[in-house]
Coordinates of C-alpha atoms and ligand atoms in Angstrom, one line a residue:
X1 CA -20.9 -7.7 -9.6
X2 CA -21.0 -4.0 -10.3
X3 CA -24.7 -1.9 -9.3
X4 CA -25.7 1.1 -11.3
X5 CA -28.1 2.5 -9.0
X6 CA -31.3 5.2 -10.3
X7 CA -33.1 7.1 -8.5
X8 CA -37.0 7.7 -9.6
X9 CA -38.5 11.0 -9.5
X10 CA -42.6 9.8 -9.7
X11 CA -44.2 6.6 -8.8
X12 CA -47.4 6.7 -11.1
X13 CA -48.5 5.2 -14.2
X14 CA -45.2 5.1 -15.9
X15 CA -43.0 5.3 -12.3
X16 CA -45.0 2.1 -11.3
X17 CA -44.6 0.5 -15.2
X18 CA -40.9 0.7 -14.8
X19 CA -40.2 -0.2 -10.9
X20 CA -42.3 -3.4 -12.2
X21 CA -40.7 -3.9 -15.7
X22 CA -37.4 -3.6 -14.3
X23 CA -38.5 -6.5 -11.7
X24 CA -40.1 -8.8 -14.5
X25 CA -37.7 -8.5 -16.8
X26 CA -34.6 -8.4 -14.6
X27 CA -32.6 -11.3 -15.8
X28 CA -32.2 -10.4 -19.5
X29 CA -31.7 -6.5 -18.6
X30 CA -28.5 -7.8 -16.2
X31 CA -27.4 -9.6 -18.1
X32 CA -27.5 -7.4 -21.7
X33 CA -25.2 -4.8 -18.7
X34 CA -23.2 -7.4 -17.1
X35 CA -24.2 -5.7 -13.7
X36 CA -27.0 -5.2 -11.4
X37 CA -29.7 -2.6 -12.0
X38 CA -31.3 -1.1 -8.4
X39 CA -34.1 1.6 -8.1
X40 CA -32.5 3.0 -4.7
X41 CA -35.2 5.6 -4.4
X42 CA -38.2 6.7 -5.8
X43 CA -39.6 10.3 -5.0
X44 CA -43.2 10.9 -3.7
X45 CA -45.2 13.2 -2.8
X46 CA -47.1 11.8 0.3
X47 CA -45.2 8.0 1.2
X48 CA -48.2 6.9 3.1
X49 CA -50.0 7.0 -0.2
X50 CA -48.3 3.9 -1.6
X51 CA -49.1 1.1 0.5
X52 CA -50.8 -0.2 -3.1
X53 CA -48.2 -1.0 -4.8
X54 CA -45.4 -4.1 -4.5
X55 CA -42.2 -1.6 -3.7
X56 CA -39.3 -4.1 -3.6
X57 CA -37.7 -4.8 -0.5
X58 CA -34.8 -2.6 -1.2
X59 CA -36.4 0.5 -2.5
X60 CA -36.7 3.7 -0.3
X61 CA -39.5 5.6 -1.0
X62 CA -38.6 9.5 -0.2
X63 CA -40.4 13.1 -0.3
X64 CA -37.1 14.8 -0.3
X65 CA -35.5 15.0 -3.5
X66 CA -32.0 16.2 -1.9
X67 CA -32.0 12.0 -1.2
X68 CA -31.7 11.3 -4.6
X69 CA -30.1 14.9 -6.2
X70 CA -27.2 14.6 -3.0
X71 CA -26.9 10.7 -3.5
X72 CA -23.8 10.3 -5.2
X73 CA -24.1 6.4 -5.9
X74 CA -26.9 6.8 -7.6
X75 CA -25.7 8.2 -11.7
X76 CA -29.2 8.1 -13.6
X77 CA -32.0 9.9 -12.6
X78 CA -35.5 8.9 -14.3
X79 CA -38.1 11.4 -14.3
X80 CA -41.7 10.5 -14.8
X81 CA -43.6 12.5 -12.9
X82 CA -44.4 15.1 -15.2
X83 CA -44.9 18.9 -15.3
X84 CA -42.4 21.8 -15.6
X85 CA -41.9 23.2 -12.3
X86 CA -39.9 21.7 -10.6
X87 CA -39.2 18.6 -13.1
X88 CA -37.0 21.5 -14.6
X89 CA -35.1 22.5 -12.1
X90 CA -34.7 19.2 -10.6
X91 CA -33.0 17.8 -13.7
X92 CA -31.0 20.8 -14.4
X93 CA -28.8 20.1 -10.9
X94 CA -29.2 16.4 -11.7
X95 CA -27.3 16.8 -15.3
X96 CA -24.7 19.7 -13.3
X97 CA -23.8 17.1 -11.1
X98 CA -23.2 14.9 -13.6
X99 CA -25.7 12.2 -13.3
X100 CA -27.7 11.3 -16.6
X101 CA -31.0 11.6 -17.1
X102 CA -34.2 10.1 -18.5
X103 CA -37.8 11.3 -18.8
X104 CA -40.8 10.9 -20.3
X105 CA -42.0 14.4 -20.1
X106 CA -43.0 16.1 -23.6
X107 CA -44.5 19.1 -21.9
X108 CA -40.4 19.9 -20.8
X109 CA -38.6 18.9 -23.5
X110 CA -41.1 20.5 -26.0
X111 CA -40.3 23.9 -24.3
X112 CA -37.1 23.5 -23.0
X113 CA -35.1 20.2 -25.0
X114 CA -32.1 22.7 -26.3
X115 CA -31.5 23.6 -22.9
X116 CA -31.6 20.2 -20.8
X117 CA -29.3 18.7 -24.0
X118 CA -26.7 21.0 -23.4
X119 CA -26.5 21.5 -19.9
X120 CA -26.3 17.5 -20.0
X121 CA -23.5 17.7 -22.5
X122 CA -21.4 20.6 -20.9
X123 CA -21.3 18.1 -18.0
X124 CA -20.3 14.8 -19.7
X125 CA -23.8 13.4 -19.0
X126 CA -26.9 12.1 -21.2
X127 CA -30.3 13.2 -21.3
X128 CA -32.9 10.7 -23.1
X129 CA -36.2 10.8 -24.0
X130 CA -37.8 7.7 -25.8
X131 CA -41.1 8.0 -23.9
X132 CA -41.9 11.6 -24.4
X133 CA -42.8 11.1 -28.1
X134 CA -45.1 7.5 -28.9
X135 CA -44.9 6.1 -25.6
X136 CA -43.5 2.4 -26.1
X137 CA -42.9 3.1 -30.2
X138 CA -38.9 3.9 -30.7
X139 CA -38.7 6.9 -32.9
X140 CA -36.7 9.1 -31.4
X141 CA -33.1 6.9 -31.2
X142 CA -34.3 5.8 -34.9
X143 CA -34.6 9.3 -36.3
X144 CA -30.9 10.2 -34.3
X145 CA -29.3 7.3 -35.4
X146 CA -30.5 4.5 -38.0
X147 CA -32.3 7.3 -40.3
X148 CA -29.0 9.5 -40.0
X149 CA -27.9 9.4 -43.8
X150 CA -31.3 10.6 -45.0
X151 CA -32.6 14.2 -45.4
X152 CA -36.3 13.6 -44.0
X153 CA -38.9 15.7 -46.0
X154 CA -41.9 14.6 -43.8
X155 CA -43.0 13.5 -40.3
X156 CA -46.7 12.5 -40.5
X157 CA -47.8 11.4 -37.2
X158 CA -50.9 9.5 -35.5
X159 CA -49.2 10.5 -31.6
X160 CA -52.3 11.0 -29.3
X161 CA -53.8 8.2 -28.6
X162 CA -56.7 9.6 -26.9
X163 CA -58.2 11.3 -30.4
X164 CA -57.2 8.1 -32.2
X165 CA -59.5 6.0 -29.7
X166 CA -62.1 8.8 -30.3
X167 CA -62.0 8.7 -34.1
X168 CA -61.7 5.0 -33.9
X169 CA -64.8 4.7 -31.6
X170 CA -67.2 7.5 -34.2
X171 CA -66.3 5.2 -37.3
X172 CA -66.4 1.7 -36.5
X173 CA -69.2 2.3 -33.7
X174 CA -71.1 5.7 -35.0
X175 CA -71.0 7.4 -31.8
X176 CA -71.0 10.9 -31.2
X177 CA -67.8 12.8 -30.5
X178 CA -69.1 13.5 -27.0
X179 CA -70.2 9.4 -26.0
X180 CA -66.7 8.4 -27.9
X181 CA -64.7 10.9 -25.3
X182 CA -67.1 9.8 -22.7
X183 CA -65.9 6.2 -23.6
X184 CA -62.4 7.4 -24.1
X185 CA -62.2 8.9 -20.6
X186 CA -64.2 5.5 -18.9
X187 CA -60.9 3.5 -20.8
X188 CA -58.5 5.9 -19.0
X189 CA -56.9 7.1 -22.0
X190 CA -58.1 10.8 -21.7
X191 CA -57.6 12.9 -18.8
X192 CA -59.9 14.3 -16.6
X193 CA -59.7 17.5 -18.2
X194 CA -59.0 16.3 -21.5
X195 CA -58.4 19.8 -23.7
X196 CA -54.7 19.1 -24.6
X197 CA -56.1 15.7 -26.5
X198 CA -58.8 16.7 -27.9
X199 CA -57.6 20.4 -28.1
X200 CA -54.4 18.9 -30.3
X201 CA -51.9 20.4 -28.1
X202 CA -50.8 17.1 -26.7
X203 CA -49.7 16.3 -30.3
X204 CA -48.2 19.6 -31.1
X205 CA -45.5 19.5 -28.4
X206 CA -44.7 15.9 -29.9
X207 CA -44.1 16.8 -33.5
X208 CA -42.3 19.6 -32.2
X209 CA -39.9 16.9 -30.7
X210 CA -39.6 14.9 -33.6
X211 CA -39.1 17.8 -36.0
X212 CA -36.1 19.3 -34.1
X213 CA -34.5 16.4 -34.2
X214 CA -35.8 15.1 -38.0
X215 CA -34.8 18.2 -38.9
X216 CA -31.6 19.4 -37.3
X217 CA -33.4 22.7 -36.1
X218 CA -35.4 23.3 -33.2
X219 CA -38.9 23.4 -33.4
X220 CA -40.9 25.0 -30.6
X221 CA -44.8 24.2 -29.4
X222 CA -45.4 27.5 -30.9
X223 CA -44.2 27.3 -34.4
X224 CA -47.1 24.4 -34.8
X225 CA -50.3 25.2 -36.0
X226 CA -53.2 23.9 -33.8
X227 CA -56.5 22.5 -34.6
X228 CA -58.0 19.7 -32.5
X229 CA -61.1 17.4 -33.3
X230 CA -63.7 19.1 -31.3
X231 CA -65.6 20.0 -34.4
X232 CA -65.7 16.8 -36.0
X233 CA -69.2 15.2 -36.6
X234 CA -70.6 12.3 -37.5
X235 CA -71.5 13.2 -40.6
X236 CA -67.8 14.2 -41.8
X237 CA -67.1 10.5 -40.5
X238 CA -69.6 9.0 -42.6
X239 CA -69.0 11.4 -45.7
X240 CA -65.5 10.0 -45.0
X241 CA -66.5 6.5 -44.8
X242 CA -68.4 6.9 -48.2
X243 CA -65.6 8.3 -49.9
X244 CA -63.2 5.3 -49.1
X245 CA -61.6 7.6 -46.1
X246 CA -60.6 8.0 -42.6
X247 CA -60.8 10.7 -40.2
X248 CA -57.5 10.5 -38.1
X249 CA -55.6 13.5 -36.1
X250 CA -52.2 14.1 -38.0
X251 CA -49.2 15.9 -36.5
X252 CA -47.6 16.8 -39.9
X253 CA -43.9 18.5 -40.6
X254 CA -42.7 18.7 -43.6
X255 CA -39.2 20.4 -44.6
X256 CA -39.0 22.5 -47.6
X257 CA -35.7 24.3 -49.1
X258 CA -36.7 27.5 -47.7
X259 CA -37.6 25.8 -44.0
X260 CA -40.0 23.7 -42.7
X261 CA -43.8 23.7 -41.1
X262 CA -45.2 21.7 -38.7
X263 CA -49.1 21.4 -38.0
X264 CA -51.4 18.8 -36.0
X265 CA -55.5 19.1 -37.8
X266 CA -57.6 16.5 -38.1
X267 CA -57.4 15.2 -41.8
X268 CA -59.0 12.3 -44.2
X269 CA -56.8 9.3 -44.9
X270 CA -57.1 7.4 -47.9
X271 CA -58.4 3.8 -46.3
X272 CA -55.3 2.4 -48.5
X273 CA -52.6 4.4 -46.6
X274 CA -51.0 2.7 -43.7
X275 CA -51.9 5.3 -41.4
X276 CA -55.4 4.6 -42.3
X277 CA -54.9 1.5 -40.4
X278 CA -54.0 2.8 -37.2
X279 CA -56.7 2.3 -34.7
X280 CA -57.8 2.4 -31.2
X281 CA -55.4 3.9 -28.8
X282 CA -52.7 3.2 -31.1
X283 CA -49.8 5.3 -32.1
X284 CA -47.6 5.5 -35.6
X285 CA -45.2 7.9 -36.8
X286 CA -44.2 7.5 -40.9
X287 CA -41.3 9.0 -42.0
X288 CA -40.4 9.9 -45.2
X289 CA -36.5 10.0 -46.1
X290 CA -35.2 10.8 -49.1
X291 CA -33.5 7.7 -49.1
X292 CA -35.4 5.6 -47.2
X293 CA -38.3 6.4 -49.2
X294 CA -41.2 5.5 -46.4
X295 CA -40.9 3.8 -42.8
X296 CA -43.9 4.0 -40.3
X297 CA -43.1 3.0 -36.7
X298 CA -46.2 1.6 -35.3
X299 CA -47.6 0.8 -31.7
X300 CA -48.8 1.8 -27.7
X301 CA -48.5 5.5 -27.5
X302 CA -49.1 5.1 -24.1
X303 CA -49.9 3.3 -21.0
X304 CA -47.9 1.9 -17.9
X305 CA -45.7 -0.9 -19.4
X306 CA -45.1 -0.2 -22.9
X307 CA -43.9 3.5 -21.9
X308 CA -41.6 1.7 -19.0
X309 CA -39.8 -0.4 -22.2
X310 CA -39.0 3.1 -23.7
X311 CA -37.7 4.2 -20.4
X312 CA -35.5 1.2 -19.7
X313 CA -34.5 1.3 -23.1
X314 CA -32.8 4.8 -22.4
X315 CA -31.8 3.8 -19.0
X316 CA -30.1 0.5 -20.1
X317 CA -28.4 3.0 -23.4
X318 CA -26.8 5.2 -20.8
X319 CA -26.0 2.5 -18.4
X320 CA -23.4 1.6 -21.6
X321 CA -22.2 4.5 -21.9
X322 CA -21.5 4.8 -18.1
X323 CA -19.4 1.4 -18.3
X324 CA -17.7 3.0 -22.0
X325 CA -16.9 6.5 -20.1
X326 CA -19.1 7.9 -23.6
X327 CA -21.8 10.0 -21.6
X328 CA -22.2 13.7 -22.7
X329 CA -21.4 12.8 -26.2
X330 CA -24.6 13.0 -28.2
X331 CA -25.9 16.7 -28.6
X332 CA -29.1 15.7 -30.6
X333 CA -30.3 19.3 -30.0
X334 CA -28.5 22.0 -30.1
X335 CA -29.0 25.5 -28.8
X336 CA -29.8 28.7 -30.1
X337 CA -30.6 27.0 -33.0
X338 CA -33.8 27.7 -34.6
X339 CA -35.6 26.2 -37.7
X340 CA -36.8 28.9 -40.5
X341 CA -40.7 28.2 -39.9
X342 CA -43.3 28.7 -42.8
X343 CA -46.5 29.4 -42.3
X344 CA -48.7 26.0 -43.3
X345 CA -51.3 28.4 -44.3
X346 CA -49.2 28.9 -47.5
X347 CA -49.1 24.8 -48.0
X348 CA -51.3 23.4 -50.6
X349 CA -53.4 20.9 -49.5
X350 CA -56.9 18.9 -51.2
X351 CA -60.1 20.4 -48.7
X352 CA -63.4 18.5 -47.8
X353 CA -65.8 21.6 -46.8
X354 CA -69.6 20.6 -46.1
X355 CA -72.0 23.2 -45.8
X356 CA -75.7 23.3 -45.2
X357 CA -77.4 25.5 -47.9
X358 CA -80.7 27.1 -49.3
X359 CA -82.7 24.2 -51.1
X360 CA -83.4 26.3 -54.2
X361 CA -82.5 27.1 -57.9
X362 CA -79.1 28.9 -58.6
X363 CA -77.4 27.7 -55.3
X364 CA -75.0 25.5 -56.8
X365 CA -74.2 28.3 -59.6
X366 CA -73.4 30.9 -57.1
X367 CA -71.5 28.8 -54.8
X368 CA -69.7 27.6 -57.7
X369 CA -68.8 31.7 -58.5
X370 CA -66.7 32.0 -55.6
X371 CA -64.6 28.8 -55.7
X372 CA -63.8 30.1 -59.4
X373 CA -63.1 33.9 -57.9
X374 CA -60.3 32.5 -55.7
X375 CA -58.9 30.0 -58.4
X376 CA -59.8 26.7 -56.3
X377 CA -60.5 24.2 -58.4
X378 CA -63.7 22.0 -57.2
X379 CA -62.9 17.9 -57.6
X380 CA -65.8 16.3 -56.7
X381 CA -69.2 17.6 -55.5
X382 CA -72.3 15.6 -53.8
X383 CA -75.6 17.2 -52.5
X384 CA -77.9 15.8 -50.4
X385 CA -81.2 17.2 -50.9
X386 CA -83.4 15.4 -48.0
X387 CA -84.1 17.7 -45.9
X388 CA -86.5 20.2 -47.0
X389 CA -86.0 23.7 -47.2
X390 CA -82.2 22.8 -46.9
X391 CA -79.8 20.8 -48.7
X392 CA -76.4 19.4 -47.6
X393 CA -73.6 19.9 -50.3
X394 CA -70.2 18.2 -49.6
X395 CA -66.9 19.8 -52.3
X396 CA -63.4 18.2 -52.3
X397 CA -61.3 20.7 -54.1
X398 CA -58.1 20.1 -55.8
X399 CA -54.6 20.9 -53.8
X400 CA -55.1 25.2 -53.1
X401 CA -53.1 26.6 -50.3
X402 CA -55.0 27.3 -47.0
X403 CA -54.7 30.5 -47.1
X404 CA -56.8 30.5 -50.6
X405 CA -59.4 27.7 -49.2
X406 CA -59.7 29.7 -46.1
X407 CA -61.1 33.0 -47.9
X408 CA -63.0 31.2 -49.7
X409 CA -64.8 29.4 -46.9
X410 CA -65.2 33.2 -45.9
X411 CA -66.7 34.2 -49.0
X412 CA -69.1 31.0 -49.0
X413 CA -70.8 32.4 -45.1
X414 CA -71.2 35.8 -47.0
X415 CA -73.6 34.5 -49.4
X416 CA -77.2 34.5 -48.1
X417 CA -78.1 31.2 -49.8
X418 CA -75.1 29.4 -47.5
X419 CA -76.7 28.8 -44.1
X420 CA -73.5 27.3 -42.5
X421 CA -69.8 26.2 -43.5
X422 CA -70.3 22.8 -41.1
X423 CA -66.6 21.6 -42.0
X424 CA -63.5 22.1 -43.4
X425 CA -61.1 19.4 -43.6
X426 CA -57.8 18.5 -45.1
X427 CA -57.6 15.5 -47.0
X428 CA -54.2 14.3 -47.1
X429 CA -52.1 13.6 -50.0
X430 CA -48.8 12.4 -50.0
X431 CA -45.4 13.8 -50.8
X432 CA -44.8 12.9 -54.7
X433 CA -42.3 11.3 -55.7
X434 CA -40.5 13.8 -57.2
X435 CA -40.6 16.3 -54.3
X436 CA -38.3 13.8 -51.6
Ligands
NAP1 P1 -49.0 10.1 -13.2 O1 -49.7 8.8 -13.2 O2 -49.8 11.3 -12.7 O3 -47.7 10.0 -12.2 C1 -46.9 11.1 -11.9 C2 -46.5 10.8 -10.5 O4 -45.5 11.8 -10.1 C3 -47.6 10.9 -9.5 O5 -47.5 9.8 -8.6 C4 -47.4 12.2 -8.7 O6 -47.8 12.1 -7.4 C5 -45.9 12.3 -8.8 N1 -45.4 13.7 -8.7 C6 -45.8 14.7 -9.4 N2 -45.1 15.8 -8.9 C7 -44.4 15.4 -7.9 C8 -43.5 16.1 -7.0 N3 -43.3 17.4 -7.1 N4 -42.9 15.4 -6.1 C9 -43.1 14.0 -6.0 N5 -43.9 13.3 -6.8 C10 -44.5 14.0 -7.7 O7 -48.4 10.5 -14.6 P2 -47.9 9.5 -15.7 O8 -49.0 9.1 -16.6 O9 -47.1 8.4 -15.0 O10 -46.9 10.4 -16.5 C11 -45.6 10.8 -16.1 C12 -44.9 11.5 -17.2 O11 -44.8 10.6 -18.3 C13 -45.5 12.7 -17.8 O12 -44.6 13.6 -18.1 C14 -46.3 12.2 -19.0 O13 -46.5 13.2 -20.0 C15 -45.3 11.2 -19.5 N6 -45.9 10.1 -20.3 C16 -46.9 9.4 -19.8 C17 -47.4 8.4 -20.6 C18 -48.5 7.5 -20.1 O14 -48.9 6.6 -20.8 N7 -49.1 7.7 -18.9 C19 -46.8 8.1 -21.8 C20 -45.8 8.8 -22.3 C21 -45.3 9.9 -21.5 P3 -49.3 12.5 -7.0 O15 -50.1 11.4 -7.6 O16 -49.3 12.4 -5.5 O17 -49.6 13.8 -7.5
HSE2 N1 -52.4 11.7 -23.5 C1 -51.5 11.1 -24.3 C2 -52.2 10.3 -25.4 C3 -50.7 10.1 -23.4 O1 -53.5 10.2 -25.4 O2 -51.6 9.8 -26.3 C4 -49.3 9.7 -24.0 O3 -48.5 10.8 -24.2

């Protein structure tokens, strides 16, 4: 029996999750490839540090990459140990020689996908990346392949789990952001230094992913508009609650005729939309197809096993295409290839703003003025008047572009009876019908 050996570049989280899947589940991956599957070696910083973990008998743990980059027996390279220098530069040789490649690393392929694709398709090799983009949820082969024959209008996705768990953990147990990333962090979803969860950025360089290749056109980190959850309160949770909503983090792209935009804010859900739905750490990325209609791929985002199945999935892909001779033959990005980008600002989108005002007569009339001024049309209104001198008014306003909704929550902190604009929050509406 033929052996297909990899060589492992990490031995963490997801290094360890697929050393160990590719042990438990050994049997049904041989025999789906009618050969053996063999981690030669795995890459490590310091060896001594792994003493921990069951390594198989027959895998050599190295801190010399030219072991697995010089090794010609070994044909697909797996990298999962994050970062761009020198994950770059270590599979740029790996694809010039020829050996395929799989990785889980967003950061990269966010900033550098077009690249890696093609140098991995000038030299008859693949490059995968299930696990960059939902962790164990397949959405990347599925947008390539079984949602080819659709134009997609929209990617809406829940894909950071740590802000999920967050939002999750203020609505169903009314903490404060700061105990729920506290909690988040004790859980081991959130980093150390958690700013790229909680900051949105995380998110951004996934939907950039997804909309390159939903798309046809490359979408860069930097064509995304940013806001995190940092400034989302308790009270915007339980406003939400009231008004039969949810506070989630969406990554949203949408493609229009004259190009497309792509944005991660935290937004209300209506409690009926499957998103809505979506709790805890979990992950879902709904898709809207023009033929299709709508498909939501749920499940872990994260976490050591279920991104290993993503991994193994791509490794076991490629390890077909090694037996076919068909490596080199998918360029799902392309380069110099950029999308036209609009900015979201222009979007139209319904608002939540909650601001703390003056408890006094001719408050509502004035605030009232400059909604009308800008043309925003105000949908529902509720005040609460408990606290003395001060009284808490909550607007959602019909569908205005941001740019609009913006100047007016500018125009609102001029006014002297406005103490503070608290929030201002999308509430998301979906596509209608006869926009896909
Ligand atoms: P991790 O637990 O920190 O593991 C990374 C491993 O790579 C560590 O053992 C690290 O060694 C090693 N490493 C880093 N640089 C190295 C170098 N230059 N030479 C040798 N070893 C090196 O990270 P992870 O959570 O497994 O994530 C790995 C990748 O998967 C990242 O790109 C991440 O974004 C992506 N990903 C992770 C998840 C998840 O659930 N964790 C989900 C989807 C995608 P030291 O510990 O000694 O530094
Ligand atoms: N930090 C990421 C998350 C891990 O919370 O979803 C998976 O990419």
């Amino acid at each position: 029996m033929e052996t297909l050996y990899i060589g492992l570049l990490g031995l963490g989280t997801v290094g360890s999750g697929v050393m160990n899947t590719l042990e438990m589940n050994r049997r049904e991956i041989e025999a789906d490839l009618g050969c053996r599957l063999r981690i030669k070696r795995a890459l490590v910083k310091d060896v001594r540090e792994y003493g921990h973990l069951q390594i198989p008998a027959d895998l050599q743990l190295t801190e010399n990459i030219r072991d697995i980059l010089d090794d010609d027996e070994i044909q697909i390279m797996v990298e999962v140990m994050g970062g761009i220098t020198p994950a770059k530069e270590f599979i740029l040789e790996a694809l010039a020689k020829g050996k395929s490649v799989v990785s889980a690393n967003k950061d990269l392929i966010s900033l550098h996908g077009p690249e890696i694709v093609a140098t991995a398709v000038r030299n008859r090799a693949d490059f995968m990346c299930e696990a960059s983009v939902g962790g164990g949820i397949p959405i990347l082969l599925p947008l390539q392949k079984s949602l080819k024959a659709n134009r997609i209008r929209a990617i809406v996705g829940i894909i950071n789990g740590t802000t999920n768990y967050i939002l999750s953990e203020m609505t169903d147990k009314n903490m404060s952001y700061q105990d729920a990333l506290a909690a988040a962090q004790e859980q081991g979803y959130a980093e150390a230094d958690p700013t790229s969860d909680v900051g949105g950025w995380d998110a951004a360089r996934k939907i950039a992913i997804l909309s390159s290749i939903g798309f046809h056109a490359n979408v860069t980190t930097d064509d995304v508009q940013v806001e995190g959850i940092e400034a989302v309160s308790q009270q915007d949770i339980q406003f939400a609650t009231e008004f039969g909503y949810v506070i989630k983090l969406l990554a949203v792209a949408e493609q229009h005729e004259s190009g497309v935009t792509a944005a991660v804010y935290p937004a209300f859900v209506s409690k009926e939309h499957p998103l809505a739905a979506v709790r805890g750490a979990y992950n879902a990325v709904y898709v809207v197809g023009n033929a299709v209609d709508d498909v939501m791929f749920y499940g872990k985002g994260a976490g050591s096993y279920p991104t290993a199945s993503a991994v193994l999935g791509d490794v076991m892909e490629i390890a077909h295409h090694l037996q076919r001779g068909t490596t080199g033959q998918n360029p799902w990005l392309a380069e110099d290839n950029p999308a036209t980008v609009l900015d979201p600002a222009e979007l139209e989108n319904s608002y939540y703003i909650r601001m703390i005002v003056d408890n006094a007569p001719g408050v509502l009339a004035d605030i009232s003025r400059v909604f009308a001024e800008d043309g925003v049309s105000i949908k529902t209104m509720w005040q609460r008047g408990n606290l003395e001198a001060t009284a808490e008014i909550v607007m959602v306003v019909y569908p205005a572009a941001g740019r609009q909704v913006a100047r007016v929550s500018e125009a609102l902190k001029q006014l002297s009876c406005v103490r503070r604009v608290a929030s201002l929050i999308r509430v998301y509406e979906e596509i209608p019908n006869a926009d896909r």
